[in-house]
PDB file of C-alpha atoms in Angstrom:
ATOM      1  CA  UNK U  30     116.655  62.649  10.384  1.00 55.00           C
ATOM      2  CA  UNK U  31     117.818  66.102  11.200  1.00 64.00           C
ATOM      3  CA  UNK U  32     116.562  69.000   9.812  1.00 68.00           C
ATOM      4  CA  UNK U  33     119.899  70.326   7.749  1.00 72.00           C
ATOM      5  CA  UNK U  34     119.327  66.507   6.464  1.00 76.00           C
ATOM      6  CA  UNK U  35     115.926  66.975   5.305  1.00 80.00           C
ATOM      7  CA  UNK U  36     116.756  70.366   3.704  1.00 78.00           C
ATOM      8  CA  UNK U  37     119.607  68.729   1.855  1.00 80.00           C
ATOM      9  CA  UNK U  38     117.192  66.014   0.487  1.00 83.00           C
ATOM     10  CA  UNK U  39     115.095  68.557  -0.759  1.00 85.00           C
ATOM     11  CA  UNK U  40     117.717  70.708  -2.435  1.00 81.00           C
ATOM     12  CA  UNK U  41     118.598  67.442  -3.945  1.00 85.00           C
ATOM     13  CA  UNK U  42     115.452  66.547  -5.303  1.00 85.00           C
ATOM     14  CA  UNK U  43     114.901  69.933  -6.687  1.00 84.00           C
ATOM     15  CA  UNK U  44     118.441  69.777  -8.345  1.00 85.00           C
ATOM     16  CA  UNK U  45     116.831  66.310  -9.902  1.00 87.00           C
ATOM     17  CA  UNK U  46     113.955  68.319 -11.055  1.00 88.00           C
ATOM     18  CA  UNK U  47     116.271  70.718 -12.986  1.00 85.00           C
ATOM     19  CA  UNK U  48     114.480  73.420 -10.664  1.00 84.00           C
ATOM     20  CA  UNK U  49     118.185  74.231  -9.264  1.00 80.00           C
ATOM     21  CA  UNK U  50     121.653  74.514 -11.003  1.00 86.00           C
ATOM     22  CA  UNK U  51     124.340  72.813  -9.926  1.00 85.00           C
ATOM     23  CA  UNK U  52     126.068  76.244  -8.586  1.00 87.00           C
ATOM     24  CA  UNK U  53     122.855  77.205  -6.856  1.00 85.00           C
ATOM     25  CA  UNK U  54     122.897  73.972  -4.928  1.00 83.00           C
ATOM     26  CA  UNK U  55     126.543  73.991  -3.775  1.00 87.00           C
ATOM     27  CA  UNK U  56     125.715  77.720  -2.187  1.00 84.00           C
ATOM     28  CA  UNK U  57     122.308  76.287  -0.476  1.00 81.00           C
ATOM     29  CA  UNK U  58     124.385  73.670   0.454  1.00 80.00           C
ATOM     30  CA  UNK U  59     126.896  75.832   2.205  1.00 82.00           C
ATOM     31  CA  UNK U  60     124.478  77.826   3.741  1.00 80.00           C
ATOM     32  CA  UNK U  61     123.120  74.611   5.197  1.00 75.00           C
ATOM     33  CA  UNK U  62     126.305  73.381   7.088  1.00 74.00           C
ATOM     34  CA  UNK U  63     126.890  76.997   8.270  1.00 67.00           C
ATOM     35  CA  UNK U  64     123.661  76.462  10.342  1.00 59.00           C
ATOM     36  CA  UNK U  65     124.231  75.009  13.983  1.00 59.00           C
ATOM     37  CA  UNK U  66     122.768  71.489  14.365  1.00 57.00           C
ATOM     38  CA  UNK U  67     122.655  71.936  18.094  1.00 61.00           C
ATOM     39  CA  UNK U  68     119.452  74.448  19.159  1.00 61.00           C
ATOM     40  CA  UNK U  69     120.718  77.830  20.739  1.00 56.00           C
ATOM     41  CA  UNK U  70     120.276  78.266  24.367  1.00 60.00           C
ATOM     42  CA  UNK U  71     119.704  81.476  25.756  1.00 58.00           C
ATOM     43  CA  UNK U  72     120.022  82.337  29.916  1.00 61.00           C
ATOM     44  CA  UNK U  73     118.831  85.414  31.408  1.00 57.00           C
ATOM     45  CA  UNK U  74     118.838  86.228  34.668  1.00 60.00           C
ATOM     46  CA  UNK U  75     116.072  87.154  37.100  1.00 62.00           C
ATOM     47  CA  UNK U  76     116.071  89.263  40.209  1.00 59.00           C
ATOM     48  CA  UNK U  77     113.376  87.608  42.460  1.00 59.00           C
ATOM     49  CA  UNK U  78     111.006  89.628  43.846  1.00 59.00           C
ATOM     50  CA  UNK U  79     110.183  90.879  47.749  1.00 58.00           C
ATOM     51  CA  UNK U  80     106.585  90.417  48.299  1.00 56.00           C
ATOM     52  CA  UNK U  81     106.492  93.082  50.154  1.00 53.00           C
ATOM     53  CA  UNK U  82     107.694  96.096  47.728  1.00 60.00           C
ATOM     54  CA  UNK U  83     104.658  97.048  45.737  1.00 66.00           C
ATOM     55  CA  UNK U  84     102.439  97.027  48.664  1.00 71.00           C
ATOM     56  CA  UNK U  85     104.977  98.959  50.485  1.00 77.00           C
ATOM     57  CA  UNK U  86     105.529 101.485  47.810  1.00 79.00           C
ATOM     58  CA  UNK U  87     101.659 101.665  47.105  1.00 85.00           C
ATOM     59  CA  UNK U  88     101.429 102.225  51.634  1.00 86.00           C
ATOM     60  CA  UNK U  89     103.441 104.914  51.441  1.00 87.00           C
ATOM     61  CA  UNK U  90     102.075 106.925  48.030  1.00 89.00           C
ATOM     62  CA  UNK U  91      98.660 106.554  50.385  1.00 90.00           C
ATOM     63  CA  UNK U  92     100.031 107.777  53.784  1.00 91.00           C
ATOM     64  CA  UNK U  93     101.890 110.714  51.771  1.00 92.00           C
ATOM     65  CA  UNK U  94      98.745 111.878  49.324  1.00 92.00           C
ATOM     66  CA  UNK U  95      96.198 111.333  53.166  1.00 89.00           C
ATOM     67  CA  UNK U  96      99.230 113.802  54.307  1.00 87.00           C
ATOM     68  CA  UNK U  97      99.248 116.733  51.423  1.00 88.00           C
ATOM     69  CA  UNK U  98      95.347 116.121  52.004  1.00 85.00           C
ATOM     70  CA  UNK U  99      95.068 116.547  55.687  1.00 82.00           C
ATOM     71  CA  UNK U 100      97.574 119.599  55.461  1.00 80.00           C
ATOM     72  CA  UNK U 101      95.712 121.836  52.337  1.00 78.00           C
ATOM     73  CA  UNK U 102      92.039 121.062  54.324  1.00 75.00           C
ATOM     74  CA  UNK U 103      93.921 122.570  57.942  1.00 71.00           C
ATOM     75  CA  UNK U 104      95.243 125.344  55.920  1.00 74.00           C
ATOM     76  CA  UNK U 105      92.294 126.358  54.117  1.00 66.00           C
ATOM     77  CA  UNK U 106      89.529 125.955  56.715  1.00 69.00           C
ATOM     78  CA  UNK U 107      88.038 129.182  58.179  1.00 74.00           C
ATOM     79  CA  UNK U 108      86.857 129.108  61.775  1.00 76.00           C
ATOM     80  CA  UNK U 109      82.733 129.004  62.237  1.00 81.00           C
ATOM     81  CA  UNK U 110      82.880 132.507  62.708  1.00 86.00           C
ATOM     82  CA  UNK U 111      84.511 133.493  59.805  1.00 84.00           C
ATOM     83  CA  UNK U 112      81.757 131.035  58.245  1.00 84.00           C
ATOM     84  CA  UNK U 113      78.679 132.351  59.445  1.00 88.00           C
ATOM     85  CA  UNK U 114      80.252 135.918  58.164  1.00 89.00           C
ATOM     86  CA  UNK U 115      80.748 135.313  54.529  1.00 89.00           C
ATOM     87  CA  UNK U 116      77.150 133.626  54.654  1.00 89.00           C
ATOM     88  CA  UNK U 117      75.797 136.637  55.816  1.00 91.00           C
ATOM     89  CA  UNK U 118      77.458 139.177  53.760  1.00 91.00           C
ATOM     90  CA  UNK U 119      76.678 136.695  50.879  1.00 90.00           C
ATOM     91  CA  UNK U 120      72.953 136.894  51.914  1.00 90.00           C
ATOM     92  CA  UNK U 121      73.190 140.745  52.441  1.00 90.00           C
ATOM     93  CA  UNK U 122      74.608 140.953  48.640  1.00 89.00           C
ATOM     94  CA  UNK U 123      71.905 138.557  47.537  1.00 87.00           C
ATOM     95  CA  UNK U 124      68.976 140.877  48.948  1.00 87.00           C
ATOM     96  CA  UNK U 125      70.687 144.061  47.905  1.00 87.00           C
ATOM     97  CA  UNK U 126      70.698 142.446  44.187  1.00 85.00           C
ATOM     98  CA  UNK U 127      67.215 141.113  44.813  1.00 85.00           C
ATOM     99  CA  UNK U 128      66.374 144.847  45.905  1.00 85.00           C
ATOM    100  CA  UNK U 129      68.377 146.471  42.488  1.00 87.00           C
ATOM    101  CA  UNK U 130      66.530 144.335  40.570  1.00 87.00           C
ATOM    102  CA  UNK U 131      69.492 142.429  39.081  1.00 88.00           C
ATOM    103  CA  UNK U 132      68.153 138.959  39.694  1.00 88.00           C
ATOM    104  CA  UNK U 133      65.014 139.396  36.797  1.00 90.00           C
ATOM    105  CA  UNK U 134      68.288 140.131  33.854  1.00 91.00           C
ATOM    106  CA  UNK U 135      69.888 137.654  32.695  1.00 89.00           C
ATOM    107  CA  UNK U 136      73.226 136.414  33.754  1.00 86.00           C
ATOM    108  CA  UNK U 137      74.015 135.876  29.729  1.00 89.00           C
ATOM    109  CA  UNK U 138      73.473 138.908  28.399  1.00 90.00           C
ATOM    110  CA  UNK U 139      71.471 141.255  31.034  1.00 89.00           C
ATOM    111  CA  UNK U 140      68.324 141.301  29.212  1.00 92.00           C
ATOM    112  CA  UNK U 141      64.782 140.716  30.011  1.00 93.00           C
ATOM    113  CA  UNK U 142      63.632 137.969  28.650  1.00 93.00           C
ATOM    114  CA  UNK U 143      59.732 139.070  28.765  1.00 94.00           C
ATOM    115  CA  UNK U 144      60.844 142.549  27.535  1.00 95.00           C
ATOM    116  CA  UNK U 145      62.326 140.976  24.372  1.00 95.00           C
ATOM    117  CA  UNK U 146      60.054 138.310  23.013  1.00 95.00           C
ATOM    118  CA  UNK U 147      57.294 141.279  23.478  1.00 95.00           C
ATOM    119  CA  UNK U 148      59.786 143.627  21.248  1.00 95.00           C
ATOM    120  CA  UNK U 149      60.827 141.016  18.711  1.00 95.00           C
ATOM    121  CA  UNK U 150      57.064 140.289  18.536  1.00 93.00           C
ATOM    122  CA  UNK U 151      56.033 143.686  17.219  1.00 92.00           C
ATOM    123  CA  UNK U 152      59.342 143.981  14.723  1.00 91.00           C
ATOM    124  CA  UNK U 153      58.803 143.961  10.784  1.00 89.00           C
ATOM    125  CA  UNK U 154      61.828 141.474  11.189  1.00 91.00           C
ATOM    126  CA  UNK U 155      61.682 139.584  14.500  1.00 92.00           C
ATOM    127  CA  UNK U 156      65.653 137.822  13.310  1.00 93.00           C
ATOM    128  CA  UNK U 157      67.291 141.283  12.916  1.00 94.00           C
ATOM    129  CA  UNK U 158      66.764 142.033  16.610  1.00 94.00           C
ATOM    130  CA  UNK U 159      70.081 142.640  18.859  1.00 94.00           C
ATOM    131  CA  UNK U 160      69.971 143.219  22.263  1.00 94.00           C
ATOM    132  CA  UNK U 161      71.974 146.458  23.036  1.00 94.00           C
ATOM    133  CA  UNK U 162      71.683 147.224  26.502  1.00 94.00           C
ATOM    134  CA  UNK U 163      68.551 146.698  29.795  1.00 94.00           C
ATOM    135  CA  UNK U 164      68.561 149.523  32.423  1.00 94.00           C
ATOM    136  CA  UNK U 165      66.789 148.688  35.638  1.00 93.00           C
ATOM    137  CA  UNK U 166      65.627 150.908  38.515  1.00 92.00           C
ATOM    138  CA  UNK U 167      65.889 149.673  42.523  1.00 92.00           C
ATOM    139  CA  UNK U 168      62.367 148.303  43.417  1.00 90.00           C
ATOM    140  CA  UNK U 169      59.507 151.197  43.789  1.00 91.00           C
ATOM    141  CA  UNK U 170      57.178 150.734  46.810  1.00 92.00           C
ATOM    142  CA  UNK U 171      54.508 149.546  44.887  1.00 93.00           C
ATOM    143  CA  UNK U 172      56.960 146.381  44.155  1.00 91.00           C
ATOM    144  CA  UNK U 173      57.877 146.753  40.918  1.00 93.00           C
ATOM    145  CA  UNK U 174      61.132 147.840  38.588  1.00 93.00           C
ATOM    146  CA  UNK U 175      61.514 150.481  35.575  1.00 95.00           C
ATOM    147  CA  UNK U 176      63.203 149.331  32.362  1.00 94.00           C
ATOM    148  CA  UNK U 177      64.983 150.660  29.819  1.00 95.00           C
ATOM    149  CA  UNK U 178      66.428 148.814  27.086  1.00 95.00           C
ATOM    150  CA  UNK U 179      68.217 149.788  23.687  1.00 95.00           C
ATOM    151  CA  UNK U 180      68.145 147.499  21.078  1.00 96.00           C
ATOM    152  CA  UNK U 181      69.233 147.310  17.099  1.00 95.00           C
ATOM    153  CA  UNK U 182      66.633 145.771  14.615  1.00 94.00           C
ATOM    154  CA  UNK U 183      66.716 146.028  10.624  1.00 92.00           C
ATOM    155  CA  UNK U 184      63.396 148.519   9.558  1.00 88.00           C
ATOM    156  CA  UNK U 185      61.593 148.904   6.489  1.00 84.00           C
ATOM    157  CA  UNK U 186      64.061 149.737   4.087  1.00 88.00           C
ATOM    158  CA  UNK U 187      67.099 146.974   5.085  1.00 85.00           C
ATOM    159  CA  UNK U 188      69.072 149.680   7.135  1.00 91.00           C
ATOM    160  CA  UNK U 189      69.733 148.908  11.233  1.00 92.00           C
ATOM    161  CA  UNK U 190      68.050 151.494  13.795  1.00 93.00           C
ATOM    162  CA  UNK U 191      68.411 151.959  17.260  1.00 94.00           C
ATOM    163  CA  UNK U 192      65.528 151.770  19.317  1.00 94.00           C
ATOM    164  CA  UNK U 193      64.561 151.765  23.142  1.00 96.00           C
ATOM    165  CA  UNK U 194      61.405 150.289  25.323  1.00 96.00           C
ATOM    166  CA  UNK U 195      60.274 150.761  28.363  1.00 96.00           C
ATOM    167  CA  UNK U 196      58.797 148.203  30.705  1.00 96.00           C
ATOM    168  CA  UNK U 197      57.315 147.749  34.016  1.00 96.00           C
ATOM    169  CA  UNK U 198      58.330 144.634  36.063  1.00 95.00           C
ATOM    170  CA  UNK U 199      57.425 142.660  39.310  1.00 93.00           C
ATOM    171  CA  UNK U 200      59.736 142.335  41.786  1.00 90.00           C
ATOM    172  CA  UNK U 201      58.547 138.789  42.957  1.00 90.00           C
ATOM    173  CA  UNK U 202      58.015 137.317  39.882  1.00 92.00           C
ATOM    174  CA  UNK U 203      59.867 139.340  37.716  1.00 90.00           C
ATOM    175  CA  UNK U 204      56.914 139.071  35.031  1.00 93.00           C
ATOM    176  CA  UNK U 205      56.642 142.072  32.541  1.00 94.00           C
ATOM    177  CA  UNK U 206      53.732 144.230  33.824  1.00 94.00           C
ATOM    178  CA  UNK U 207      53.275 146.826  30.948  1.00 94.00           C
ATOM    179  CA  UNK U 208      55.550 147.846  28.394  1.00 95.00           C
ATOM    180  CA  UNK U 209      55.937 150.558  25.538  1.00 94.00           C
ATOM    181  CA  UNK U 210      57.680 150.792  22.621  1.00 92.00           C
ATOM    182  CA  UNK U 211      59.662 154.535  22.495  1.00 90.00           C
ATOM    183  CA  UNK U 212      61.452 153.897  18.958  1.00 80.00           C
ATOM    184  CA  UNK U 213      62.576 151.922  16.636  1.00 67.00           C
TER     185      UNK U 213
END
């Protein structure tokens, strides 16, 4: 039994039932002997592969990115000489900061860390505080820097002053020797 056959019998049964009017089974019907018996063959066709081509392709992305490699590392290399001269003016800037006393600020915000927990500690309002700016002196020949920094902090009344401390620092450590509070 084919399968328009078996949908036939069951339009006819249903038409038995009274589930289906006479007009509604005449246009199933039709519908049903518009269908193709026969099953539909499709053909496509196929372009067989090389073996070869992807790991061809994939050989010569590789040779060309070792290439663009090989030529920006030849381009941008600097002779030995040319080395050993940026290290040392590198190492000569590093000593003259060292010397400034630039390596004991911060890199953030060029404060002194030690310098401003001891300030914030002796504020009415340690949360108000704002670092303004840190002045440093070259290193004296006892070892040690000067400091000077400005800050803004909220006083007594709720209004923002300006105020300044001073602080001595060690140059090898960079730990805060003495310091004074000049206003606030």
């Amino acid at each position: 039994m084919t399968d328009n056959s078996k949908s036939l019998a069951e339009l006819a049964a249903m038409r038995a039932r009274e589930e289906l009017t006479d007009e509604q089974f005449e246009d199933a019907r039709t519908l049903l002997s518009a269908v193709p018996t026969e099953p539909l063959h499709f053909h496509a066709r196929r372009t067989p592969k090389k073996s070869g081509d992807v790991g061809s392709g994939i050989l010569v992305l590789l040779i060309i990115i070792g290439g663009l490699w090989w030529l920006g590392s030849s381009i941008g290399s600097k002779s030995p000489e040319e080395q050993k001269k940026e290290a040392a003016a590198e190492s000569a800037k590093k000593a003259e900061d060292r010397r400034k006393g630039f390596h004991c600020l911060s890199a953030w915000d060029g404060s002194d860390r030690a310098l401003v927990d001891a300030v914030k500690e002796s504020l009415r309002d340690p949360s108000s505080f704002e670092h303004d700016e840190t002045r440093i002196t070259p290193v004296s020949p006892q070892g040690q820097h000067f400091l000077t920094m400005t800050f803004r902090a909220k006083n007594g009344f709720g209004g923002t002053n300006v105020g300044v401390a001073t602080g001595i620092i060690r140059q090898s450590d960079c730990s805060l020797v003495n310091w004074q509070l000049l206003s606030s």
